[in-house]
Coordinates of C-alpha atoms in Angstrom, one line a residue:
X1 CA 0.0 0.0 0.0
X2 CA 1.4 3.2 -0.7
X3 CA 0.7 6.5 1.0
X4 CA 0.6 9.8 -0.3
X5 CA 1.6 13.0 1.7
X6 CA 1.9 16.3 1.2
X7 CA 4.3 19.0 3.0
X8 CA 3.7 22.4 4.0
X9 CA 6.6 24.7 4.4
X10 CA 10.2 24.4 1.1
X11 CA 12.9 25.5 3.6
X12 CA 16.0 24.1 4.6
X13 CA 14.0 21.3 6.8
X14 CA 12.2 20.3 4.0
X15 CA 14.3 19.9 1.2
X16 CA 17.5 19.0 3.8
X17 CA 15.8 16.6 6.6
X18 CA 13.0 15.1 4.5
X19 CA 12.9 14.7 1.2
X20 CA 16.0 13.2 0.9
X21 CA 14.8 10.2 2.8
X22 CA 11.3 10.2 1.5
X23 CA 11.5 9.9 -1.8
X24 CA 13.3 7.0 -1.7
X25 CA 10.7 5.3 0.0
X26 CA 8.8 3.4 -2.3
X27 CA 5.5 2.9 0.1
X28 CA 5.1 7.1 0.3
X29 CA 4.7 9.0 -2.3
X30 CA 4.7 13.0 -1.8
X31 CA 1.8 14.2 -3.6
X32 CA 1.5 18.4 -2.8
X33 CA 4.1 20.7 -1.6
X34 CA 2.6 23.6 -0.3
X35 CA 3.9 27.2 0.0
X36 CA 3.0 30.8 1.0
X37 CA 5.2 31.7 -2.3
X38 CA 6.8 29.1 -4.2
X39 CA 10.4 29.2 -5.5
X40 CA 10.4 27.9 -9.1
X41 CA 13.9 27.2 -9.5
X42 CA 13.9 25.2 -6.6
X43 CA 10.8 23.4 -6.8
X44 CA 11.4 22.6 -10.7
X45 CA 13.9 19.4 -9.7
X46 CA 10.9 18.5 -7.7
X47 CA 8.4 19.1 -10.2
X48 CA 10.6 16.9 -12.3
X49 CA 9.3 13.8 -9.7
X50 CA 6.0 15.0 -10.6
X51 CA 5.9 16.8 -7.0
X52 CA 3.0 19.6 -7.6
X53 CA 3.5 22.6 -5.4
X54 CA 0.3 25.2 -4.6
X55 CA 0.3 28.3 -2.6
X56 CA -3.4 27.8 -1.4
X57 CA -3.3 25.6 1.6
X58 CA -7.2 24.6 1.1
X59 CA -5.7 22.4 -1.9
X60 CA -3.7 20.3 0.1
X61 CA -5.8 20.3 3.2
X62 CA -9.2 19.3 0.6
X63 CA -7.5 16.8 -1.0
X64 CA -8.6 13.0 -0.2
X65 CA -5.7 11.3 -1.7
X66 CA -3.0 13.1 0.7
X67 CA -3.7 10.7 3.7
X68 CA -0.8 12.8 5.7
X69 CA 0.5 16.1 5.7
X70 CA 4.2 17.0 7.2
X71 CA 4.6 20.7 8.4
X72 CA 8.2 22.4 8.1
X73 CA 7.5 25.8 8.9
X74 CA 8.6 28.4 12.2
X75 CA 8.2 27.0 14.9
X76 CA 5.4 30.1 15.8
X77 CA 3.2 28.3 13.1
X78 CA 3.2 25.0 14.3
X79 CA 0.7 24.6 16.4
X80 CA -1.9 26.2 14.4
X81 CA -1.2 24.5 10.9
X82 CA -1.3 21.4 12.9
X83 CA -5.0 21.9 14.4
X84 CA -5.8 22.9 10.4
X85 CA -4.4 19.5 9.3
X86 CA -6.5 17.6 11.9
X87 CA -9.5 19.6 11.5
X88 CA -9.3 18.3 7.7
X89 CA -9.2 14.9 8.4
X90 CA -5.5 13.9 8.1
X91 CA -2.9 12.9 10.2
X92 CA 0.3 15.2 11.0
X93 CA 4.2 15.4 11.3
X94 CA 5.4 18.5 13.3
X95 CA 8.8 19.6 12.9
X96 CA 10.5 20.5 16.2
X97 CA 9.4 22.2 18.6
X98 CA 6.3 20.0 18.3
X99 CA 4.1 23.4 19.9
X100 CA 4.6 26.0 22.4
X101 CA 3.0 24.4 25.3
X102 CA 1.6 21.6 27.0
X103 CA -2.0 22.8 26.9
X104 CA -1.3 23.2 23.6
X105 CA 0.5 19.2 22.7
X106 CA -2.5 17.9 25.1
X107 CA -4.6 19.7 22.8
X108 CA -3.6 18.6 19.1
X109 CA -3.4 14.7 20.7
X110 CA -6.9 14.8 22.3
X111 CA -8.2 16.1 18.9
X112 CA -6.5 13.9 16.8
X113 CA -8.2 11.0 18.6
X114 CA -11.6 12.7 18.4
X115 CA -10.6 12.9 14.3
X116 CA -9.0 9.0 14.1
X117 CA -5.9 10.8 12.5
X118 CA -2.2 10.5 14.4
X119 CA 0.1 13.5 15.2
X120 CA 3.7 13.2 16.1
X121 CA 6.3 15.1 16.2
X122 CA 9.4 14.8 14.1
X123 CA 12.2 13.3 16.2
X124 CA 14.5 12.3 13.3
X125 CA 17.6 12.4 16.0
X126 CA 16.7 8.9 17.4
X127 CA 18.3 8.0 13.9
X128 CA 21.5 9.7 14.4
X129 CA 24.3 7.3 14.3
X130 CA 26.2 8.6 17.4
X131 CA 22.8 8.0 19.6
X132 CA 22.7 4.7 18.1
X133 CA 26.1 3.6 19.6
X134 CA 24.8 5.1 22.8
X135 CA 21.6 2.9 22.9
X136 CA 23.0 -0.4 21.6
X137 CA 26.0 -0.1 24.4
X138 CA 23.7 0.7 27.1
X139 CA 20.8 -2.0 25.8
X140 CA 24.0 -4.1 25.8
X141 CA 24.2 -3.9 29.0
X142 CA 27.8 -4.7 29.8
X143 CA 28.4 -0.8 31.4
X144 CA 26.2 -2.6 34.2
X145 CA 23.8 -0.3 35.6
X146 CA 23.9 3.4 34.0
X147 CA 24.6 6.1 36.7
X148 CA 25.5 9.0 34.6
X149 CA 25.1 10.3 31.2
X150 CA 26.0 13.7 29.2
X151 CA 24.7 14.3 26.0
X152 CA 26.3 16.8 24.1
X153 CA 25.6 19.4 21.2
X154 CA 28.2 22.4 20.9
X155 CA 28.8 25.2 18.3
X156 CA 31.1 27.7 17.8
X157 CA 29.0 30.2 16.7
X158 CA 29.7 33.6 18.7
X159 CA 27.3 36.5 18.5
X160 CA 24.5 34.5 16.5
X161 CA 22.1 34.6 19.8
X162 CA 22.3 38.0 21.3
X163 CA 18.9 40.1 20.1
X164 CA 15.8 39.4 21.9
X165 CA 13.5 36.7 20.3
X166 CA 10.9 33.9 20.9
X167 CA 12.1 31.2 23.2
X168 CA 11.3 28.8 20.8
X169 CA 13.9 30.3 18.4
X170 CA 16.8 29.9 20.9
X171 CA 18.3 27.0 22.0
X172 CA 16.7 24.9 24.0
X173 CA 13.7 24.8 22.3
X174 CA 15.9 24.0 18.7
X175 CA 18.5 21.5 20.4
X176 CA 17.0 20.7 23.6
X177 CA 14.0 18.8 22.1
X178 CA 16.2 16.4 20.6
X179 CA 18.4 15.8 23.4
X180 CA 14.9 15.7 26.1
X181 CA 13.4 13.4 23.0
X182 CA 16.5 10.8 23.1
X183 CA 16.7 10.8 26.7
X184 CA 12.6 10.1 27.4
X185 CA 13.4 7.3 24.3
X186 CA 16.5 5.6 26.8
X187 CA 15.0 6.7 30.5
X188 CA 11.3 7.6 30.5
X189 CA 10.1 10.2 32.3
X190 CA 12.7 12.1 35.0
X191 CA 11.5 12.5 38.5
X192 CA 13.5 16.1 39.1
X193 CA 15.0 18.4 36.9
X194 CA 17.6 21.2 37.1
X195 CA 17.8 24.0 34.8
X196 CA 20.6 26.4 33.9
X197 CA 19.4 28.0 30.5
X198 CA 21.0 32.2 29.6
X199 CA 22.6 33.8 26.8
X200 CA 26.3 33.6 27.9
X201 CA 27.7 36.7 25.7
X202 CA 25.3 39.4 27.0
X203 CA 23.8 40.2 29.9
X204 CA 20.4 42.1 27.8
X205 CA 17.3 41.2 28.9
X206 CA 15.3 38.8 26.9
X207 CA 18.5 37.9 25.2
X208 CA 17.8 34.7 22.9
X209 CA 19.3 31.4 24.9
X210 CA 22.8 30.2 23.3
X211 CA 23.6 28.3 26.4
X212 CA 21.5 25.6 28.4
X213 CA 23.1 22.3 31.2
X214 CA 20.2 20.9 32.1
X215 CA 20.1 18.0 34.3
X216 CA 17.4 15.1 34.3
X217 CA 17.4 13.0 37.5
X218 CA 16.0 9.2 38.2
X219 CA 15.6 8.8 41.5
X220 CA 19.1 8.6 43.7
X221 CA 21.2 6.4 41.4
X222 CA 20.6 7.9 37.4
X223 CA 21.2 11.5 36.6
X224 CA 21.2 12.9 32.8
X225 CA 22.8 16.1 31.5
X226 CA 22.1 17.5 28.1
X227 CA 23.9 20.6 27.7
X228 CA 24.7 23.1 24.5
X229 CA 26.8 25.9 24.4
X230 CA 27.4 27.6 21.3
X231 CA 30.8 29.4 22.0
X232 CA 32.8 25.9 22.3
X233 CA 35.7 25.9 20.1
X234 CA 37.8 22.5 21.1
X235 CA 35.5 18.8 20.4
X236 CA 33.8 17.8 23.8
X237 CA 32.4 14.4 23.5
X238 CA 28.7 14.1 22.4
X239 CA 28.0 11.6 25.0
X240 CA 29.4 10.1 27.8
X241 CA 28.5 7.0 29.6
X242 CA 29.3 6.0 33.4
X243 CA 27.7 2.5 34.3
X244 CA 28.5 0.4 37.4
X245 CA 30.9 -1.9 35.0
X246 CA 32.2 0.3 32.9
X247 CA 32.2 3.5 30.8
X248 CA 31.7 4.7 27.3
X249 CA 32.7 8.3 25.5
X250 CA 31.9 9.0 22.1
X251 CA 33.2 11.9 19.8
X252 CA 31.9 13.2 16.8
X253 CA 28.8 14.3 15.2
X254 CA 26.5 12.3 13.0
X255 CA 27.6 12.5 9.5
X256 CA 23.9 12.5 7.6
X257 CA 23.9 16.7 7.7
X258 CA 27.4 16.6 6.6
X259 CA 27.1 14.4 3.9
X260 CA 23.4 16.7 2.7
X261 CA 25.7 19.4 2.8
X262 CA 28.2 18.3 0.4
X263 CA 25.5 17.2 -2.2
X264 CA 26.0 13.6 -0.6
X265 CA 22.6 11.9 -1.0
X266 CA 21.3 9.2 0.9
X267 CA 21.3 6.6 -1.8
X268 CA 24.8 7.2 -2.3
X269 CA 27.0 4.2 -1.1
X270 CA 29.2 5.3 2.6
X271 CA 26.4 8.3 3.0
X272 CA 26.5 8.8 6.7
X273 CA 29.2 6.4 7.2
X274 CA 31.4 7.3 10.8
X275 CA 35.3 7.6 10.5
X276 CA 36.3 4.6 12.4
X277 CA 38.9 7.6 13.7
X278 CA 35.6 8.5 15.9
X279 CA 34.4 5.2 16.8
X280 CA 33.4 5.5 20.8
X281 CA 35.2 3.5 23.0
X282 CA 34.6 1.3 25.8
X283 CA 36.0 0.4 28.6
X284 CA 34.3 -2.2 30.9
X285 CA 35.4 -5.5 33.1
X286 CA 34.3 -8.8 31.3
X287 CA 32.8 -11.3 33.4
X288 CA 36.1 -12.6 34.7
X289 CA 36.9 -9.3 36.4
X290 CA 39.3 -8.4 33.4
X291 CA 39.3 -4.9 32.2
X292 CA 38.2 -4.7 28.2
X293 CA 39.0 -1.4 25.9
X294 CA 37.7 -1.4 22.5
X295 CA 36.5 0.4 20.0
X296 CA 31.9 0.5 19.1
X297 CA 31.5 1.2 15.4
X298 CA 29.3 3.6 14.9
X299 CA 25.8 2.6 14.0
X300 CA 24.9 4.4 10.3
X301 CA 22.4 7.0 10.7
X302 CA 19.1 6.7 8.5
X303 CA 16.4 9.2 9.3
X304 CA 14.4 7.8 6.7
X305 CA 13.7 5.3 9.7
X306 CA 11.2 7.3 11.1
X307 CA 9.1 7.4 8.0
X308 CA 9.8 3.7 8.1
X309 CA 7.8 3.9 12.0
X310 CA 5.0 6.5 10.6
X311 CA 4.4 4.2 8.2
X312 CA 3.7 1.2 10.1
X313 CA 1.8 3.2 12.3
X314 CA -0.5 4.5 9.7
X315 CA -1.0 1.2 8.2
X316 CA -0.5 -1.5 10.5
X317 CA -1.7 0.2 13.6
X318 CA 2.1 -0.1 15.2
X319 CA 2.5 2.2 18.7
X320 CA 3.8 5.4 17.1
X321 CA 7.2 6.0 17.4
X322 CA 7.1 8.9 19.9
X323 CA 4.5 8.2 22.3
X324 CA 2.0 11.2 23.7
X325 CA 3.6 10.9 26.9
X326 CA 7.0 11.1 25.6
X327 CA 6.1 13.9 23.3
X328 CA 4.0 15.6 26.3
X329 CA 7.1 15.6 28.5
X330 CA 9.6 16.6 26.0
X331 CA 7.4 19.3 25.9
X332 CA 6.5 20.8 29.9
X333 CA 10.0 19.9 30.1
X334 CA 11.2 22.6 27.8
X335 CA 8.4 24.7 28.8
X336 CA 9.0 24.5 32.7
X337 CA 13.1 26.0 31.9
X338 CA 11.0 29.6 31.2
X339 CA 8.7 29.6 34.2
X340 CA 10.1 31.7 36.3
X341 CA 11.4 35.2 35.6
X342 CA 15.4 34.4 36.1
X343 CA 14.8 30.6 35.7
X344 CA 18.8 30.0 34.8
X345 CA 19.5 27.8 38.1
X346 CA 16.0 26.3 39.6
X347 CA 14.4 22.5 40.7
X348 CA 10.8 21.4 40.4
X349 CA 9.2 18.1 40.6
X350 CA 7.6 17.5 37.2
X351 CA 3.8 16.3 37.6
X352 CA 2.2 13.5 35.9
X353 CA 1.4 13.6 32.3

């Protein structure tokens, strides 16, 4: 069975993050791409697929062959376009951040059910290749017990932050949903968390956040840290690993953006492909007490995979990839770091979904 889809929104996410990946699935076919004004020169490779693109939303929304509809516009749009997509009868892919709020998530879910349509949000990052290594060493399980973890995303990109804006434009809210995201996937649902989220070049008021260390704990023994800081100019690991046996560190980004990038295309043989010269390495004691140091290739990204999920969903009725509550939390998690008026070091107790 094949499903056809349309998207709304021809930026970066689109054309970078999507279609890449979903036209080569062979069970999805995107129908409509829809735009408030649509680029010719870009869209003509597309149109070349037989792609149609419209600048009238209605013809998307009112067509009954488009079964699903994926939205890649601001973030200040999301929620909205999403309620529209429901309200016509389909079912929806959000890019990150998924919505503004909680009411708002709790919202679009309870009216998706009233509809029989699914929403989800877009967490192509459980398919990065560097996560990957993370999850099959600690589903392993030879790190013993998992006490600590830092998850990692840094820049070097001084001065891009520093005017006033939307929180959902600013860090946290761009990086943090993916890091929250892969953590609920591992974890489930913190008990406490700890916020430290500022601009760290300015001290203006309202400054857009470069900067977040956030820290999600499990009870006494587990305790997660995902952190970004965008004036880091020296590698840090993107993720270390502490276990009761043993320990894991793993540099280097995934390689799928840098590959897009260079005009590299998934189809392409080695697209994503890790340099064995940042292959993460363990350390751990075998069952004879003997201490083990080796190398964990690096898992190859796909994040066609989550079309993969969306599609089994839709068809076969699978449990979506990102569940509500995970998509919930990821959410009041975010939402909670701006609660309070100076909320750059502050605790709460997160209430049930």
């Amino acid at each position: 069975m094949t499903l056809k889809m349309g998207f709304i929104g021809f930026g970066k996410s689109a054309t970078r993050y999507h279609l890449p990946y979903v036209l080569l699935r062979e069970n999805i076919q995107v129908k409509t791409i829809m735009n408030l004004k649509v680029d010719e020169a870009m869209a003509a490779p597309y149109r070349e697929k037989g792609i149609g693109f419209t600048e009238n939303i209605d013809e998307l929304l009112n067509d009954p062959e488009i079964s699903f509809v994926t939205i890649c516009t601001p973030p200040s749009t999301h929620y909205g376009l999403a309620k529209q997509v429901i309200e016509a009868g389909k079912s929806v892919v959000v890019e990150k951040p998924f919505c503004d709020s909680v009411e708002h998530a709790r919202e679009l879910f309870a009216l998706a059910r009233e509809h029989g349509v699914v929403v989800t949000p877009y967490q192509n990052r459980r398919f990065d290749g560097d996560y990957l290594a993370v999850k099959q060493v600690i589903e392993q399980g030879f790190l013993g017990d998992i006490l600590e973890v830092e998850s990692h995303i840094d820049y070097f990109r001084p001065g891009t932050s520093r005017q006033p804006g939307a929180k959902e434009n600013g860090a946290f809210y761009g990086l943090g949903i993916h890091q929250m995201d892969r953590m609920l996937a591992l974890f489930g649902r913190p008990e406490t968390v700890t916020y430290d989220i500022r601009n760290n070049e300015t001290t203006e008021t309202g400054a857009t956040d470069n900067y977040f260390d956030v820290d999600l704990h499990y009870g006494n023994q587990l305790k997660v840290k995902v952190k970004t800081n965008y004036t880091v100019a020296k590698d840090y690991p993107r993720f270390i690993v502490h276990g009761r046996n043993g320990s894991f560190i793993k540099y280097g980004e995934d390689q799928q953006e840098n590959d897009l990038k260079a005009g590299i295309m998934p189809e392409i043989a080695g697209f994503g492909e890790d340099s064995p010269m940042l292959y993460g390495i363990a350390k751990y004691r075998n069952a004879n007490g003997d201490w083990i140091e080796k190398q964990i290739k690096t898992p190859v990204g796909d994040y066609g995979r989550f079309y993969d999920a969306l599609y089994e969903t839709l068809v076969n009725g699978a449990e979506p990839l990102v569940t509500e509550e995970q998509a919930v939390t990821a959410i009041e998690i975010l939402e909670n770091g701006f609660a309070a008026e100076s909320p750059s070091v502050y605790k709460l107790k997160i209430p049930n979904v």
